Coordinates of C-alpha atoms in Angstrom, one line a residue:
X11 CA 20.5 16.9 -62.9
X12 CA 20.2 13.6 -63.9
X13 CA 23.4 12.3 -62.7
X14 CA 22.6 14.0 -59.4
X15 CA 21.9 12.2 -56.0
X16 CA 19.9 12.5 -52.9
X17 CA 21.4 11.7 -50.0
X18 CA 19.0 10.3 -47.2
X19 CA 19.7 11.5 -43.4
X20 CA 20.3 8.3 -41.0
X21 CA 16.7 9.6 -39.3
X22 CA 15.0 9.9 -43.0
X23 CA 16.7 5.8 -43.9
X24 CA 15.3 4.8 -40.3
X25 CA 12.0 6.1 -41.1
X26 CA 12.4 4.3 -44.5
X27 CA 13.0 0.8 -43.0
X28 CA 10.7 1.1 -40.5
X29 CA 7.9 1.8 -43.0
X30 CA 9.0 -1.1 -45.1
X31 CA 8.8 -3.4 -42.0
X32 CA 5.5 -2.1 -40.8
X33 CA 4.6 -3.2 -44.7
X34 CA 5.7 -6.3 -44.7
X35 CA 4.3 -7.3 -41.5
X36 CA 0.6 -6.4 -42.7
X37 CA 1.0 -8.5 -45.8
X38 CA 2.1 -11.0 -43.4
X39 CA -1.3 -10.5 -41.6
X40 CA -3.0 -10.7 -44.9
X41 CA -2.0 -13.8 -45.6
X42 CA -2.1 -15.1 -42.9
X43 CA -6.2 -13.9 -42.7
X44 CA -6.8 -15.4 -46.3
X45 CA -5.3 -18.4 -45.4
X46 CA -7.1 -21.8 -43.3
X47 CA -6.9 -21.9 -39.8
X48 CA -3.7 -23.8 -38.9
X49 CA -4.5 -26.4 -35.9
X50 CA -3.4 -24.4 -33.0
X51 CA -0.3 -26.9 -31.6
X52 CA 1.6 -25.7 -28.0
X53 CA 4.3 -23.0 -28.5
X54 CA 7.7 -24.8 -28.8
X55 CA 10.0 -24.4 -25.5
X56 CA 13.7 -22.7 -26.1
X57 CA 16.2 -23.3 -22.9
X58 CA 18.8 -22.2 -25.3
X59 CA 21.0 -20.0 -22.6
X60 CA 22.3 -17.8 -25.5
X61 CA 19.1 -16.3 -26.3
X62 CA 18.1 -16.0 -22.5
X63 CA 21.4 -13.5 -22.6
X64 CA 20.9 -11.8 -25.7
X65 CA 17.9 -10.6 -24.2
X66 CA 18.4 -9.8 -20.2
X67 CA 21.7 -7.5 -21.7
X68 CA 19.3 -5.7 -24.5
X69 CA 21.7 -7.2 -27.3
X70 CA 20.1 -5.8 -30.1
X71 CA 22.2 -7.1 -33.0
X72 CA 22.3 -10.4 -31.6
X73 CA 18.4 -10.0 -30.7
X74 CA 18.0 -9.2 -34.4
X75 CA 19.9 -12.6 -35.3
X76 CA 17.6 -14.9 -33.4
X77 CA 14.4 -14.1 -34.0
X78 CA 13.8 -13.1 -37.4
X79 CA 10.3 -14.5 -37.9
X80 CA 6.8 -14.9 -36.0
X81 CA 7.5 -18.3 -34.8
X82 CA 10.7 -17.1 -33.1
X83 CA 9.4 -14.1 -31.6
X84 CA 6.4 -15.8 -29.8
X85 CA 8.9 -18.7 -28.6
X86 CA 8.6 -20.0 -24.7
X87 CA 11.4 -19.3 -23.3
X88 CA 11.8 -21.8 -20.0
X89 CA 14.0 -20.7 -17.4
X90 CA 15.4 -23.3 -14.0
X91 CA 16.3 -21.8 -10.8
X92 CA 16.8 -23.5 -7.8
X93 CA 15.8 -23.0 -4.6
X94 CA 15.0 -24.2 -1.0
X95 CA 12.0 -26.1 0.0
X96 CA 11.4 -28.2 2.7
X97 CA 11.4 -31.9 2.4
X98 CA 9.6 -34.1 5.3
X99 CA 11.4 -37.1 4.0
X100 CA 14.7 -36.4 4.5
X101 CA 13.7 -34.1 7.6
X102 CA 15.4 -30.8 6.0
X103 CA 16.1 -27.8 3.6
X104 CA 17.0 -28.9 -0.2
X105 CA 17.8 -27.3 -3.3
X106 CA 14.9 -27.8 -5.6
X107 CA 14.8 -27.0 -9.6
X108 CA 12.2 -24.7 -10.3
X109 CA 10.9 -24.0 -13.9
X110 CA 9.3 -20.4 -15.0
X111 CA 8.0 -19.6 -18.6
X112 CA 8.2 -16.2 -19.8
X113 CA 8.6 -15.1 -23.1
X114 CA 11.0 -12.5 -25.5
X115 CA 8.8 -9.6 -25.8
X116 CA 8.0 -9.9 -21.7
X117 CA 11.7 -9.7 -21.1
X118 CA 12.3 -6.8 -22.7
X119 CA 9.7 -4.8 -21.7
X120 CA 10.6 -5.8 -18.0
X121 CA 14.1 -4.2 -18.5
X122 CA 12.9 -1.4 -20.7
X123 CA 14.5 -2.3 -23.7
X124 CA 12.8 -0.5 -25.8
X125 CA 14.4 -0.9 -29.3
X126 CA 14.6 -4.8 -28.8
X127 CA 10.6 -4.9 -28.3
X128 CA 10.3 -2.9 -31.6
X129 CA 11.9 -5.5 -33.3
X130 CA 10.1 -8.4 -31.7
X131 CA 7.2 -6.8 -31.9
X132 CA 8.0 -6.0 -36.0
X133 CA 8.2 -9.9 -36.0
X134 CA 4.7 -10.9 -34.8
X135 CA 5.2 -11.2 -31.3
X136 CA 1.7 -11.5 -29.4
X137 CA 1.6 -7.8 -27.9
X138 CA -1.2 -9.6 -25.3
X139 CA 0.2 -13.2 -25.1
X140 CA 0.0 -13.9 -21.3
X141 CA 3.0 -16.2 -20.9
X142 CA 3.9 -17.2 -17.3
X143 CA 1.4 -15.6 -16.0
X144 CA 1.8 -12.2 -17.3
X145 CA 1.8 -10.2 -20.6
X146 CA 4.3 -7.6 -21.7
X147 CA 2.5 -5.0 -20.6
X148 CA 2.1 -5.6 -16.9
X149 CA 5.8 -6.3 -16.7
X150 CA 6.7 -2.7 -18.0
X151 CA 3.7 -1.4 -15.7
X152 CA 5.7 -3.2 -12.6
X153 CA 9.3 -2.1 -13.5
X154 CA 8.0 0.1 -14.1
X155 CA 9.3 1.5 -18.2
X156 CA 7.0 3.7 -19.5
X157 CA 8.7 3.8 -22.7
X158 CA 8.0 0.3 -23.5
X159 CA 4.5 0.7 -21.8
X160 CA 3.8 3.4 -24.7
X161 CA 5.2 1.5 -27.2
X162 CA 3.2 -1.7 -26.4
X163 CA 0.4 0.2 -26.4
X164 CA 0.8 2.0 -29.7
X165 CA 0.7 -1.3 -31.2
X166 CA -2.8 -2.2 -29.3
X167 CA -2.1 -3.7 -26.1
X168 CA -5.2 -4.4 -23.7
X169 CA -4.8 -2.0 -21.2
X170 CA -6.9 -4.4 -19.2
X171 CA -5.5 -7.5 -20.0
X172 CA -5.7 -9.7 -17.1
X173 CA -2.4 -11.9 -15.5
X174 CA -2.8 -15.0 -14.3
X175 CA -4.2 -14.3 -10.9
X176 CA -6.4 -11.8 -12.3
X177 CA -4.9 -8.5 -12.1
X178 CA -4.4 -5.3 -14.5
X179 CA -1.1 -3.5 -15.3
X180 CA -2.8 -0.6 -13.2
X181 CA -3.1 -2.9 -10.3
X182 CA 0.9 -3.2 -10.7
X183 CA 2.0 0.5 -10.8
X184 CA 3.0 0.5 -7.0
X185 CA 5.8 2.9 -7.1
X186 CA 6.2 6.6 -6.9
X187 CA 7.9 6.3 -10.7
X188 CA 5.2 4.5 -12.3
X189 CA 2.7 7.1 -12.3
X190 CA 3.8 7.7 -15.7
X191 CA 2.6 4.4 -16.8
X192 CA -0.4 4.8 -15.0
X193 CA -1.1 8.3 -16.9
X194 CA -0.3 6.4 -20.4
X195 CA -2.7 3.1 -19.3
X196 CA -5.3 5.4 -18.3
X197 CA -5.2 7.5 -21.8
X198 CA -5.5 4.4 -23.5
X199 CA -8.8 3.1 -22.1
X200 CA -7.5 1.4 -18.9
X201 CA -10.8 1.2 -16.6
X202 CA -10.1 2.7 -13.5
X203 CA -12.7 1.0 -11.3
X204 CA -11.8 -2.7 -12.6
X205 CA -11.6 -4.8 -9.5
X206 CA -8.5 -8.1 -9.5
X207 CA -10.8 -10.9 -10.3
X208 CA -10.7 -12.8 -7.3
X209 CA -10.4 -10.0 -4.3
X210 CA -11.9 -7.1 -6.4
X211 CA -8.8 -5.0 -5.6
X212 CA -8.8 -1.9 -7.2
X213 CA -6.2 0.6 -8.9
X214 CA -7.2 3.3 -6.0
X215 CA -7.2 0.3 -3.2
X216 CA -3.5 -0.2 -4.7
X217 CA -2.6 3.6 -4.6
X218 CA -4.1 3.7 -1.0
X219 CA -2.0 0.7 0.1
X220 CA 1.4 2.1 -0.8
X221 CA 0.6 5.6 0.3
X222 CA 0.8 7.3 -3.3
X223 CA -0.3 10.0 -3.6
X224 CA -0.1 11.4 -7.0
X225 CA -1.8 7.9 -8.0
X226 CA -4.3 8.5 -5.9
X227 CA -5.2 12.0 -7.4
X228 CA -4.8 10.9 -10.7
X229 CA -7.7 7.8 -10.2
X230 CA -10.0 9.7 -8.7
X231 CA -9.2 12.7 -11.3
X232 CA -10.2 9.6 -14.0
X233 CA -13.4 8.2 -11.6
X234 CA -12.4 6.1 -9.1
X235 CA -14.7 5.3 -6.5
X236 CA -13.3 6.0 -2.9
X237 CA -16.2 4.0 -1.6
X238 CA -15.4 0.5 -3.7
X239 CA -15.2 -2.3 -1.8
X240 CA -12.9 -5.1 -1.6
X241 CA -14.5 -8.7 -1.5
X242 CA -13.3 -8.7 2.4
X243 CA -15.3 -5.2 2.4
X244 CA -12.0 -2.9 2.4
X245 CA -12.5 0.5 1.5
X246 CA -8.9 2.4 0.2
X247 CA -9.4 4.4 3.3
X248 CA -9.2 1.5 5.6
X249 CA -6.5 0.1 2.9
X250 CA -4.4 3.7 3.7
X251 CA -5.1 3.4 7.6
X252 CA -3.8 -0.1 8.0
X253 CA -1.0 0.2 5.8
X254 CA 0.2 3.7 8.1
X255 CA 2.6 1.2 10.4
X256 CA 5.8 2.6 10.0
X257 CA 6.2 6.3 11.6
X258 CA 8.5 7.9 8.6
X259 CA 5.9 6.5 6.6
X260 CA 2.9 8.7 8.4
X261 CA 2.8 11.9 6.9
X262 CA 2.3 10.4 3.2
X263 CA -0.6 7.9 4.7
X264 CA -2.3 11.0 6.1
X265 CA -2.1 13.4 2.9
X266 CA -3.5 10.1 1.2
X267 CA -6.4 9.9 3.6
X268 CA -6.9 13.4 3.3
X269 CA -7.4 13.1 -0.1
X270 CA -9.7 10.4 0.2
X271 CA -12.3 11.6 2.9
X272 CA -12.6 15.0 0.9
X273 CA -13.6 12.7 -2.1
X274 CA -16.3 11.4 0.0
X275 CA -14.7 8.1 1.5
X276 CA -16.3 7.3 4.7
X277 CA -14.6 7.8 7.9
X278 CA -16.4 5.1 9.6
X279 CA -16.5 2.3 6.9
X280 CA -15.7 -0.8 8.6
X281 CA -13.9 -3.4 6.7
X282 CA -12.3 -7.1 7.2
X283 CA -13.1 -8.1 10.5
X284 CA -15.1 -4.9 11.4
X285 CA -11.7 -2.8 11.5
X286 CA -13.1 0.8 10.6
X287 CA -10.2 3.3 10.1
X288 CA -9.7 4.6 13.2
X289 CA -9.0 1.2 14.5
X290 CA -6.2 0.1 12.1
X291 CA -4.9 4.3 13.1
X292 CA -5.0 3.7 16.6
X293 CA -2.9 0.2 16.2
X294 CA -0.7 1.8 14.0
X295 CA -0.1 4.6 16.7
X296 CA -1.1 7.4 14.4
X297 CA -2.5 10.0 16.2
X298 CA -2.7 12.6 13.5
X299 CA -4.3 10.4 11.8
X300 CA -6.9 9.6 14.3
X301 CA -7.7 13.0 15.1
X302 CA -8.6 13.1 10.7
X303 CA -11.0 10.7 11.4
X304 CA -12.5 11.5 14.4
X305 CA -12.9 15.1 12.9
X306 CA -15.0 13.3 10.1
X307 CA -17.0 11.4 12.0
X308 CA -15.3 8.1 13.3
X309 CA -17.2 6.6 16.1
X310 CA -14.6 6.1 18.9
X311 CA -16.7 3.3 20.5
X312 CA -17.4 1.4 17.8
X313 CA -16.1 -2.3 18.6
X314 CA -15.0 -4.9 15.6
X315 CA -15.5 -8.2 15.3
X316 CA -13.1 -9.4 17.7
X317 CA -15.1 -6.8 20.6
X318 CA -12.2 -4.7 20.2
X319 CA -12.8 -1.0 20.7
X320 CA -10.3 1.6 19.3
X321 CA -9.6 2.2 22.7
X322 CA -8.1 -1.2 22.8
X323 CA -6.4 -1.2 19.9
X324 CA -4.7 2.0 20.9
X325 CA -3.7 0.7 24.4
X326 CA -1.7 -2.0 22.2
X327 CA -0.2 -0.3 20.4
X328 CA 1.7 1.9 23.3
X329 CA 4.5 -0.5 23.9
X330 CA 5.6 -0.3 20.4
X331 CA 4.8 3.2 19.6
X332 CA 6.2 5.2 22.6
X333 CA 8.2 7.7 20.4
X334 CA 5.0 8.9 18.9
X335 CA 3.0 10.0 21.3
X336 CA 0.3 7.6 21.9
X337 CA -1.1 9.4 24.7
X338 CA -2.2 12.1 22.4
X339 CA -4.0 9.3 21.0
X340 CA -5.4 8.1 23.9
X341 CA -6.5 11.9 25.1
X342 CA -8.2 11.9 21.6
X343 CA -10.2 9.3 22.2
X344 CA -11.7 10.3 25.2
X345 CA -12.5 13.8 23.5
X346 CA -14.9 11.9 21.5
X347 CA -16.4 9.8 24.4
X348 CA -14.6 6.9 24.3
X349 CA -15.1 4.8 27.8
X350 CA -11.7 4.7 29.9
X351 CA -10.2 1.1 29.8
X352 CA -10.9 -1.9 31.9
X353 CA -8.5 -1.8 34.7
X354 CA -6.8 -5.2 33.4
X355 CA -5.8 -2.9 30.3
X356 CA -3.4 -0.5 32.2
X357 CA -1.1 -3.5 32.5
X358 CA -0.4 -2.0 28.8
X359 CA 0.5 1.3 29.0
X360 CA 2.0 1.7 32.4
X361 CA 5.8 1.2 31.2
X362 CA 4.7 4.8 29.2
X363 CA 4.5 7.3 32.2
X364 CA 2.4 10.1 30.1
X365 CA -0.2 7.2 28.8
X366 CA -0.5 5.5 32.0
X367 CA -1.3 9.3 33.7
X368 CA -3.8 10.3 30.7
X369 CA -6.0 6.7 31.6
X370 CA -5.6 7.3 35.4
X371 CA -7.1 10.5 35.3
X372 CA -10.2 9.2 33.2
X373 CA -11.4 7.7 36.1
X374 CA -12.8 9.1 39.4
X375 CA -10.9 6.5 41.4
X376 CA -7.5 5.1 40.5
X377 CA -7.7 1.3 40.0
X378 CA -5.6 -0.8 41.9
X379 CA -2.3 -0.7 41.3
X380 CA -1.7 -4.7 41.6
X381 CA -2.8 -5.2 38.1
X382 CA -0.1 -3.0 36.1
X383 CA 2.6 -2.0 39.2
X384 CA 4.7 -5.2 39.0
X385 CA 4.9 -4.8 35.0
X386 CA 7.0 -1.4 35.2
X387 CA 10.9 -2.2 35.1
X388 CA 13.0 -1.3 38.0
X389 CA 14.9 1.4 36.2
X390 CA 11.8 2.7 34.7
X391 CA 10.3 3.2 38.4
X392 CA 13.4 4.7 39.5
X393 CA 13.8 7.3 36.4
X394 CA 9.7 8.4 37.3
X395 CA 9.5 7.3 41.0
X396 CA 7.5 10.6 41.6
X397 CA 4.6 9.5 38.9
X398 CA 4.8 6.4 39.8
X399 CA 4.9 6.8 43.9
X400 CA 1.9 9.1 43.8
X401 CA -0.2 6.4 41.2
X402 CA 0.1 3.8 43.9
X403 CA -0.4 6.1 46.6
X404 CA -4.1 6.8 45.4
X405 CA -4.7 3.8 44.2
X406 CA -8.2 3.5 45.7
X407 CA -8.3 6.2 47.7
X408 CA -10.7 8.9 46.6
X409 CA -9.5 11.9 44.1
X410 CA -9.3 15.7 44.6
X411 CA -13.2 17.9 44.7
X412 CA -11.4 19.9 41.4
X413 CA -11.1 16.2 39.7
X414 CA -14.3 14.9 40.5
X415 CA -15.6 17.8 39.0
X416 CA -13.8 17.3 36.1
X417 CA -14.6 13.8 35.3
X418 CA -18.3 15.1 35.8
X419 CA -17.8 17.9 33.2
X420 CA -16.3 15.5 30.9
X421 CA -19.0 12.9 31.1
X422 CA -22.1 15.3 30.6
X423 CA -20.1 16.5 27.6
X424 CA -19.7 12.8 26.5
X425 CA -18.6 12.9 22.5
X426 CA -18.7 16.9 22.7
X427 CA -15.8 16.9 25.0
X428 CA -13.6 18.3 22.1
X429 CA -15.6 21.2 20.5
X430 CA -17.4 22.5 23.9
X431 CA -14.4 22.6 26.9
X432 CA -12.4 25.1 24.5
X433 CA -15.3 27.4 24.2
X434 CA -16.1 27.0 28.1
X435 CA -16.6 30.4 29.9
X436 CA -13.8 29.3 32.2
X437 CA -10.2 30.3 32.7
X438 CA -7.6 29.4 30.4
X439 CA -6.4 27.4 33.3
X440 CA -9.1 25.5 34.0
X441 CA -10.0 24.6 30.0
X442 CA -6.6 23.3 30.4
X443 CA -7.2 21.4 33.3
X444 CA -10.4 19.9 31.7
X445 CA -8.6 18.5 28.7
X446 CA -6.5 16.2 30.9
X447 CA -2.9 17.8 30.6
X448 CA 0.2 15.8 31.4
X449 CA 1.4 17.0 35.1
X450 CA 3.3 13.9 36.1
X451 CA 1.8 13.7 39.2
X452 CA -1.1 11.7 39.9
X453 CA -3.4 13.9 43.4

């Protein structure tokens, strides 16, 4: 027995060495505490392009080589790149040398390698050192690598440590992928309602912008607040609704808002420059959206700063948003007793035949057709010259007895227009007919 051996499995010698380094590094710290506090001098700068390399490709070995002590794992590493700025002297674009700082521990944690930031880490890197503007941790939140997010955090990084302009790794998980990270931050003590310093942004304002919607169920799982306000006075509601611009971009925007206004966000919380919800929905031509809001409360004659009504803002908004039915939107509005347009506005919507008929018939006159006629493209006139023939025709001119009526229904019904016509005691014809269906024909 004695001249017998044990032999070690690779995972069993790992464990061993990582122990032994773990060991060292605390006597290291021991000393270090027991010792006088060295004058605290600048970090020392390395532009040495060798070590940049070793650690954008994740070269361990070499990793291991270069930076085998404390000093050398919290090194400055200085980067130059060039790039265009305008010069007024010479009257045009030249290549200028830019310089960034950053350091060893942020580089690999940026590009998730995980088994080099063990090592620097094991070598006293600064787990919190904000270096360039960032620490370690919010570039693994951004990348995002929740593998080096756990590990930075399993040897005590702040999961609120601030960057230079004042946000939080939470505040950088902006992707569908980095919920993870978000989960890990959050289990570590990351405070869910901490506002950017400047702004006051929060992680849920964040989640709102970028239309995620696991994020967004997982702050307000943790405590968010869905009625925080931005310094401007942005709610993440009104950060969701202004963000909904693009149309494939809709139906993840409206599960977001969803989400919000049944964890008690207001529908009519008016943010930076008055814009409440249903105005940045409207702009955005979001009518499925609108109809959310509307349904939970939004005023739809509320003006904002500028005097704008969301009427307005959806009249805009035609032109660009023609594929998604903006005269839904438009009927919506006046469901909820929104005023018809100034005249002067149909100059927007008449190149959109179903918008321009869904304004006419809010009136009980049609406007003259000088203001908006002479805006509609030939071919356009040509494709619809019945709609369009029988607008100018009664232009002026008094409407039909059955329309009258209806605009009279409509406007003793005022904001109840939406909830009382369906449950008329009319035919299913007229309840149509007082909900202003698309005929194509102005009479």
């Amino acid at each position: 027995m004695a001249h017998e051996s044990f032999a070690f499995s690779p995972s069993a010698l790992r464990s061993l060495r990582l122990q032994r380094e773990l060991l060292e590094r605390e006597d290291r710290r021991r000393a270090l505490a027991r010792a006088p506090a060295p004058r605290l001098l600048p970090p020392p700068l390395c532009r040495d392009p060798a070590v940049h390399n070793a650690l954008y490709a994740g070269d361990l070995p070499r990793v291991q080589s270069l930076f085998r002590d404390e000093a050398s794992a919290n090194l400055v590493l200085e980067m130059v790149s060039e790039e265009l700025v305008w010069s007024p002297e010479q009257g045009l674009w030249v290549l200028s040398p830019r310089r960034q700082h950053t350091s060893a521990l942020r580089i690999a944690a940026a590009r998730g390698y995980e088994d080099c930031a063990r090592h620097l880490l094991l070598r006293g890197a600064a787990v919190d050192a904000v270096v360039g503007g960032r620490a370690p941790l919010h570039d693994s939140a951004a990348a995002p690598h929740p593998n080096c997010a756990r590990l930075l955090l399993a040897f005590g990084a702040d999961p609120n440590v601030l960057s230079a302009d004042g946000s939080a790794p939470l505040h950088l998980c902006t992707a569908p992928h980095s919920l993870r990270c978000a989960e890990l931050l959050l289990a570590h003590g990351a405070r869910v309602n901490l506002g950017t310093r400047e702004r006051q942004v929060t992680a849920l304002h964040v989640a709102a912008r970028h239309g995620l919607l696991a994020h967004v169920e997982l702050y307000l799982h943790h405590g968010a607040d869905p009625s925080r306000r931005t310094h401007q006075g942005e709610t993440p509601l009104n950060a969701a609704a202004a963000a909904a611009e693009r149309p494939e971009d809709a139906e993840r925007f409206l599960r977001v808002a969803e989400r919000l206004l049944a964890a008690g966000a207001q529908a009519g919380a008016a943010g930076r420059k008055g814009h409440t919800p249903l105005h940045n929905a409207c702009a955005n031509g979001h009518p499925a959206l609108a109809r959310l809001l509307l349904r939970h409360g939004a005023d739809a004659t509320v003006p904002n700063g500028a005097g704008d009504t969301p009427m307005d803002c959806a009249l805009r908004a035609v032109p660009e948003y023609r594929e998604q039915r903006p005269e839904e939107t438009l009927a919506l509005l006046l469901d909820h007793g929104a005023l018809p347009a100034h005249p002067k506005m149909l100059r927007l919507c008449c190149q959109h035949p179903p918008a321009l008929e869904v304004m006419l018939n809010a009136y009980d006159r049609v406007p003259p057709a000088d203001g908006w006629a002479d805006a509609v493209p030939p071919e356009l006139w040509e494709e619809h010259r019945a709609f369009y023939a029988s607008a100018v025709r009664m232009a002026g001119r008094p409407r039909r007895l059955q329309h009258l009526a209806r605009v009279a229904i409509r406007r003793c019904l005022g904001t109840r227009c939406h909830t009382a016509v369906p449950k008329l005691a009319l035919p299913p014809a007229l309840r149509r007919y007082l909900q202003l269906p698309i005929e194509g024909l102005i009479s």
